[in-house]
Coordinates of C-alpha atoms in Angstrom, one line a residue:
M1 CA 4.6 23.1 65.1
K2 CA 8.2 23.6 64.5
I3 CA 10.4 20.5 64.8
Y4 CA 14.1 20.1 65.2
I5 CA 15.8 17.0 64.3
D6 CA 19.4 16.1 65.8
S7 CA 21.0 12.6 64.5
C8 CA 24.3 13.1 66.6
M9 CA 26.2 14.0 63.7
Q10 CA 24.9 10.5 61.7
A11 CA 22.5 12.5 59.2
D12 CA 25.0 12.4 56.2
Q13 CA 27.0 9.3 57.2
G14 CA 25.0 6.6 55.6
T15 CA 24.5 4.6 58.6
G16 CA 21.0 3.1 59.7
I17 CA 20.6 6.3 62.1
G18 CA 21.4 8.3 59.3
Q19 CA 18.9 6.8 56.7
Y20 CA 16.5 6.9 59.4
T21 CA 17.0 10.6 60.2
M22 CA 17.1 11.6 56.4
H23 CA 14.2 9.7 55.5
L24 CA 12.1 11.4 58.5
Y25 CA 13.2 14.6 57.7
K26 CA 12.3 14.4 53.9
N27 CA 9.0 12.9 54.5
L28 CA 8.2 15.6 57.1
K29 CA 9.2 18.4 54.7
E30 CA 7.1 16.4 52.0
N31 CA 3.8 16.8 54.5
S32 CA 4.5 20.6 54.9
V33 CA 5.8 20.3 58.5
A34 CA 8.2 23.1 59.4
V35 CA 11.3 21.0 60.3
E36 CA 15.4 22.0 60.8
L37 CA 17.8 19.3 60.5
D38 CA 21.2 19.8 62.9
K39 CA 24.1 20.4 60.6
Y40 CA 26.7 20.3 63.4
V41 CA 30.0 18.2 61.8
T42 CA 33.5 17.6 63.7
K43 CA 36.8 16.1 61.9
S44 CA 37.6 14.4 65.6
R45 CA 37.3 10.7 65.7
G46 CA 36.5 8.1 68.3
F47 CA 35.5 9.2 71.8
K48 CA 37.1 12.6 70.9
K49 CA 34.0 13.1 68.3
Y50 CA 31.3 12.3 70.9
F51 CA 33.2 14.5 73.5
N52 CA 32.8 17.3 71.2
Y53 CA 29.6 16.9 70.2
L54 CA 28.6 16.6 73.8
K55 CA 30.2 19.9 74.5
Y56 CA 27.9 21.2 71.5
I57 CA 24.6 20.0 72.5
N58 CA 25.2 21.2 76.0
S59 CA 26.4 24.8 74.8
N60 CA 24.3 27.9 75.5
N61 CA 24.3 28.8 71.8
Y62 CA 22.5 25.1 71.0
I63 CA 20.3 25.4 73.9
N64 CA 19.2 29.0 73.0
H65 CA 18.7 28.1 69.3
L66 CA 16.1 25.5 70.3
K67 CA 14.0 27.8 72.3
D68 CA 12.2 28.6 68.7
F69 CA 11.0 24.9 68.5
D70 CA 7.9 22.9 69.8
V71 CA 9.6 19.5 69.6
I72 CA 13.2 18.3 69.5
H73 CA 13.9 15.0 68.1
Y74 CA 17.2 13.2 68.8
T75 CA 17.2 10.5 66.5
S76 CA 20.2 8.8 68.5
F77 CA 20.4 8.3 72.1
H78 CA 22.5 11.4 73.1
M79 CA 20.6 14.6 74.8
P80 CA 22.1 17.5 76.5
F81 CA 22.7 16.8 80.2
R82 CA 20.0 19.7 81.1
K83 CA 16.5 19.7 80.6
I84 CA 15.2 22.0 77.5
R85 CA 12.8 24.7 78.6
N86 CA 9.7 25.5 76.6
S87 CA 10.4 22.6 74.3
K88 CA 9.4 19.1 74.2
T89 CA 11.9 16.0 73.8
I90 CA 11.5 12.9 71.6
V91 CA 14.4 10.3 71.4
T92 CA 14.6 7.4 69.2
V93 CA 16.2 4.4 70.9
H94 CA 17.1 2.1 68.2
D95 CA 18.1 -0.8 70.0
L96 CA 20.1 -1.8 73.6
A97 CA 23.0 -3.9 72.3
F98 CA 25.3 -2.8 75.1
N99 CA 22.5 -4.4 77.6
I100 CA 22.3 -7.3 75.2
H101 CA 25.3 -8.3 74.0
P102 CA 28.0 -6.1 75.8
E103 CA 30.6 -8.8 74.4
T104 CA 30.2 -7.3 71.0
M105 CA 31.3 -3.8 71.9
P106 CA 34.6 -2.6 73.6
K107 CA 33.9 -2.1 77.4
S108 CA 34.1 1.6 76.9
A109 CA 31.4 1.8 74.7
V110 CA 29.2 -0.1 76.8
L111 CA 29.9 2.1 79.9
F112 CA 29.6 5.4 77.8
S113 CA 26.3 3.9 76.1
K114 CA 24.7 2.9 79.5
L115 CA 25.7 6.2 81.1
M116 CA 24.2 8.3 78.2
M117 CA 21.0 6.0 77.9
L118 CA 20.4 6.7 81.5
N119 CA 20.3 10.3 81.0
T120 CA 18.2 10.3 77.9
F121 CA 15.5 8.2 79.6
S122 CA 15.3 10.7 82.4
K123 CA 15.3 14.0 80.3
A124 CA 13.2 13.0 77.1
D125 CA 9.5 13.5 77.3
T126 CA 8.8 10.5 74.9
I127 CA 11.0 7.8 73.9
L128 CA 10.1 6.1 70.3
T129 CA 11.4 2.6 69.3
V130 CA 11.4 1.0 66.1
S131 CA 10.3 -2.4 67.0
Y132 CA 8.2 -4.2 69.8
S133 CA 11.1 -6.3 70.5
V134 CA 13.0 -3.2 71.6
Y135 CA 10.0 -2.1 73.7
N136 CA 10.2 -5.2 75.5
E137 CA 13.8 -5.0 76.2
I138 CA 13.3 -1.3 77.5
K139 CA 10.6 -2.9 79.7
K140 CA 13.0 -5.4 81.2
Y141 CA 16.1 -3.2 81.6
Y142 CA 14.4 0.3 82.1
P143 CA 10.8 -0.3 83.6
K144 CA 10.7 2.9 85.5
Y145 CA 10.5 4.7 81.9
I146 CA 8.2 2.5 80.1
Y147 CA 5.4 4.7 80.3
K148 CA 7.4 7.3 78.0
V149 CA 7.9 4.6 75.3
K150 CA 5.8 4.4 72.1
V151 CA 6.8 1.9 68.8
I152 CA 6.7 3.5 65.2
Y153 CA 8.4 1.4 63.0
P154 CA 10.7 3.1 60.2
G155 CA 9.8 2.7 56.8
I156 CA 11.9 1.1 53.8
Y157 CA 15.1 3.1 53.3
Q158 CA 15.5 2.8 49.2
N159 CA 18.9 1.9 49.6
I160 CA 18.6 -0.6 46.9
N161 CA 16.9 0.9 43.5
T162 CA 15.3 -1.9 41.4
N163 CA 15.2 0.8 38.6
L164 CA 18.9 1.4 37.9
K165 CA 20.5 0.0 34.8
L166 CA 24.1 -1.5 35.7
N167 CA 26.0 -3.5 34.3
S168 CA 29.6 -3.6 36.2
F169 CA 30.9 -3.1 39.5
I170 CA 33.3 -0.4 40.3
N171 CA 35.1 -2.4 43.0
K172 CA 37.3 -4.9 41.2
S173 CA 37.0 -7.4 44.0
L174 CA 33.5 -8.0 42.7
N175 CA 34.5 -8.7 39.1
D176 CA 33.7 -12.2 37.4
L177 CA 30.8 -13.3 40.4
N178 CA 28.4 -15.8 39.2
D179 CA 26.7 -18.0 41.7
F180 CA 27.2 -16.2 45.4
F181 CA 25.6 -15.8 48.9
L182 CA 25.6 -12.1 50.0
Y183 CA 26.4 -9.9 53.4
V184 CA 26.7 -6.3 53.4
G185 CA 27.4 -4.3 56.4
T186 CA 30.1 -3.6 58.7
I187 CA 32.3 -6.8 59.1
E188 CA 32.0 -6.7 63.4
Y189 CA 31.4 -9.3 66.2
R190 CA 27.7 -8.1 66.7
K191 CA 26.7 -8.8 63.2
N192 CA 27.8 -12.5 63.8
I193 CA 29.6 -12.7 60.6
G194 CA 31.9 -15.7 62.0
I195 CA 28.8 -18.2 61.7
I196 CA 28.5 -17.3 57.9
I197 CA 32.1 -17.9 57.3
D198 CA 31.8 -21.2 59.1
A199 CA 28.7 -22.4 57.2
F200 CA 30.0 -21.4 53.9
I201 CA 33.2 -23.4 54.4
K202 CA 31.0 -26.6 55.9
L203 CA 28.7 -26.0 52.9
K204 CA 31.5 -26.2 50.2
E205 CA 33.3 -29.4 51.9
N206 CA 30.0 -31.5 52.2
N207 CA 27.9 -30.1 48.9
L208 CA 29.1 -30.7 45.3
L209 CA 26.6 -28.3 44.0
A210 CA 28.1 -25.4 46.0
S211 CA 31.6 -25.9 44.4
D212 CA 31.6 -22.7 42.2
Y213 CA 29.5 -20.7 44.8
K214 CA 31.4 -17.8 46.6
L215 CA 30.8 -15.8 49.6
V216 CA 30.7 -11.9 49.2
L217 CA 31.0 -9.8 52.6
A218 CA 30.6 -6.4 51.6
G219 CA 31.2 -3.7 54.1
K220 CA 34.2 -1.6 56.2
M221 CA 36.0 -3.7 58.9
G222 CA 34.8 -3.2 62.2
Y223 CA 35.1 -4.3 65.7
G224 CA 36.7 -7.9 65.7
S225 CA 36.9 -8.3 61.7
D226 CA 40.7 -9.5 62.4
S227 CA 39.4 -12.9 63.6
F228 CA 37.1 -13.3 60.5
L229 CA 39.9 -12.6 58.0
R230 CA 41.9 -15.2 59.8
I231 CA 39.3 -17.9 59.7
A232 CA 38.8 -16.9 55.7
N233 CA 42.6 -17.2 55.2
E234 CA 43.2 -20.4 56.8
S235 CA 40.6 -22.0 54.8
Q236 CA 41.0 -24.0 51.5
F237 CA 38.4 -21.8 50.4
K238 CA 39.8 -18.4 51.2
N239 CA 39.6 -17.5 47.4
D240 CA 35.9 -18.1 47.5
I241 CA 35.5 -15.7 50.6
I242 CA 35.7 -12.0 49.5
F243 CA 35.9 -9.0 51.7
S244 CA 35.3 -6.4 49.4
G245 CA 35.5 -3.3 52.1
F246 CA 33.4 -0.5 51.4
I247 CA 31.1 -0.3 48.6
N248 CA 28.9 2.4 46.9
N249 CA 25.7 2.4 45.8
N250 CA 26.0 1.3 42.2
D251 CA 27.9 -1.9 43.6
C252 CA 25.5 -2.4 46.2
N253 CA 22.6 -2.5 43.9
L254 CA 24.1 -4.6 41.7
L255 CA 25.4 -7.2 44.3
Y256 CA 21.5 -7.2 45.4
R257 CA 20.3 -8.2 41.9
K258 CA 23.1 -10.7 41.4
A259 CA 23.2 -12.5 44.5
K260 CA 21.5 -16.2 44.7
A261 CA 20.5 -15.4 48.4
Y262 CA 21.3 -13.0 51.3
I263 CA 22.4 -14.2 54.8
F264 CA 21.4 -11.9 57.7
P265 CA 23.0 -13.7 60.7
T266 CA 22.8 -11.0 63.3
C267 CA 22.4 -12.2 66.9
Y268 CA 21.0 -9.0 67.9
E269 CA 19.1 -6.5 65.9
G270 CA 16.8 -3.4 66.7
F271 CA 15.1 -3.5 63.7
G272 CA 16.9 -4.5 60.5
S273 CA 16.0 -2.8 57.3
T274 CA 18.1 -5.3 55.3
Q275 CA 15.0 -7.5 55.8
L276 CA 12.9 -4.8 53.8
E277 CA 15.7 -4.5 50.8
C278 CA 15.4 -8.1 50.1
M279 CA 11.7 -8.4 50.2
E280 CA 11.5 -5.5 47.8
N281 CA 14.0 -7.0 45.5
H282 CA 12.9 -10.3 46.0
L283 CA 16.1 -11.6 46.9
P284 CA 16.1 -14.8 48.8
L285 CA 16.6 -14.0 52.3
I286 CA 18.4 -16.5 55.1
L287 CA 18.3 -15.1 58.4
S288 CA 18.7 -15.9 62.1
N289 CA 15.4 -16.6 64.3
I290 CA 16.0 -14.0 66.7
K291 CA 12.7 -12.0 67.8
T292 CA 13.1 -8.9 65.9
N293 CA 13.8 -10.7 62.5
I294 CA 10.7 -12.7 63.2
E295 CA 8.7 -9.5 63.9
V296 CA 9.9 -7.5 60.6
S297 CA 10.2 -10.5 58.4
S298 CA 7.1 -12.2 59.5
G299 CA 6.7 -15.5 57.5
Y300 CA 9.5 -14.3 54.5
G301 CA 12.8 -16.1 54.3
L302 CA 14.4 -19.1 55.5
F303 CA 15.1 -18.7 59.4
F304 CA 18.1 -20.8 60.8
D305 CA 18.9 -21.6 64.8
L306 CA 22.0 -19.6 65.9
S307 CA 22.9 -22.4 68.2
D308 CA 22.9 -24.8 65.3
L309 CA 25.3 -24.2 62.5
D310 CA 23.9 -27.0 60.7
S311 CA 20.4 -25.4 60.3
L312 CA 22.3 -22.6 58.5
V313 CA 24.3 -24.6 56.3
D314 CA 20.7 -26.7 55.3
Q315 CA 19.1 -23.2 54.4
M316 CA 21.6 -22.4 52.3
S317 CA 21.9 -26.0 50.6
K318 CA 18.1 -25.2 49.7
I319 CA 19.4 -22.0 47.4
V320 CA 22.1 -24.2 46.0
S321 CA 20.0 -27.4 45.0
G322 CA 17.1 -24.7 43.8
D323 CA 14.4 -26.1 46.6
Y324 CA 13.3 -22.4 47.1
D325 CA 9.7 -21.1 46.5
Y326 CA 10.2 -18.0 44.5
A327 CA 6.5 -17.3 43.7
E328 CA 5.1 -17.7 47.4
N329 CA 8.0 -15.9 48.8
N330 CA 7.6 -13.1 46.3
R331 CA 3.9 -12.7 46.8
M332 CA 4.7 -12.7 50.7
A333 CA 7.2 -10.0 50.3
D334 CA 4.9 -7.6 48.5
T335 CA 2.5 -8.0 51.2
I336 CA 4.6 -7.2 54.0
I337 CA 6.4 -4.2 52.6
N338 CA 3.4 -2.4 52.1
K339 CA 3.6 -2.1 55.8
F340 CA 6.8 -0.2 55.9
Q341 CA 6.1 2.7 53.5
W342 CA 7.2 6.0 54.8
P343 CA 4.5 8.0 53.5
V344 CA 2.0 6.0 55.6
L345 CA 4.4 5.6 58.8
I346 CA 5.1 9.3 58.8
R347 CA 1.5 10.1 60.0
S348 CA 2.3 8.3 63.3
Y349 CA 5.2 10.6 63.9
I350 CA 3.5 14.0 63.1
A351 CA 0.8 12.5 65.4
C352 CA 3.4 12.0 68.0
Y353 CA 4.6 15.7 67.8
K354 CA 1.2 17.3 67.7
N355 CA 0.2 14.9 70.7
L356 CA 3.2 16.7 72.8
C357 CA 2.4 20.2 71.5
H358 CA -1.4 19.5 72.6
E359 CA -2.3 20.3 69.0
E360 CA -5.6 19.0 67.2

């Protein structure tokens, strides 16, 4: 059985799909599966980048290369427009953000995603998704194809290394941090960063115990980030709100170790690997009560209502006041994290491949 993995150019990008792809590839190799990873790269940006990629995967050279593989696994939802003969195809659908929250994306991206998803659903032999929450969304928006869909969780991505000995930040904007709340990821509408800033400002205004606290928003600027910068800069606490920009692994590891709590305010998520990283590091987690977060985190962390700013402020206040049960939450984290280990989960992926190939 020979497997070909295509990540739509994200394997080496450090994105969620990139991490998923590389962990999948690594664990397949460790289980002696014959697997090849697509190496296509382009210097283009924006839609030209995807246009060039679509030309590539629809070229005769690409299609001919695939004839030697039993299963082609697309870890993003971009697939060739023609059916690949003599090979079975699997695609992993990580989320349906363009259906659920189109307002968080440019209109052109929404239209492009919908067109590509329809092509993918019609061409793929099997559709994998990363949570039962997304499975139910596919059932709602694409009921015609639900018979193809199977849920297999991704494992923890091991972005945060608890064994590294780190003392100082490389990013100078992170120097002299003591007590702080943390968010790591792209600063964009979809991630709902605005509610973190609003809650932090309200916490500082009403809780003297939070006077020395800072808010660290670590990640590159994305769609809608200008509005978040404006809100922060217009606040009397602008010096306590730090936009670090992109951070490397050293600084990310150190932030996880030093933060008082991680805030995960997403209004939509397909899986949310950040939750697992917090659990593995016993980092207190404050997260929105959306279906995916409840599915993945179970009872770990402090949940808040996205429609109620005060509910987030209240959960942040528990951290500030010391009203957080570390022993119970750490015990729960250790139990939950055992379900999301790649050496165990990879068996389900291999079984899926074998089923498509009709191998015993």
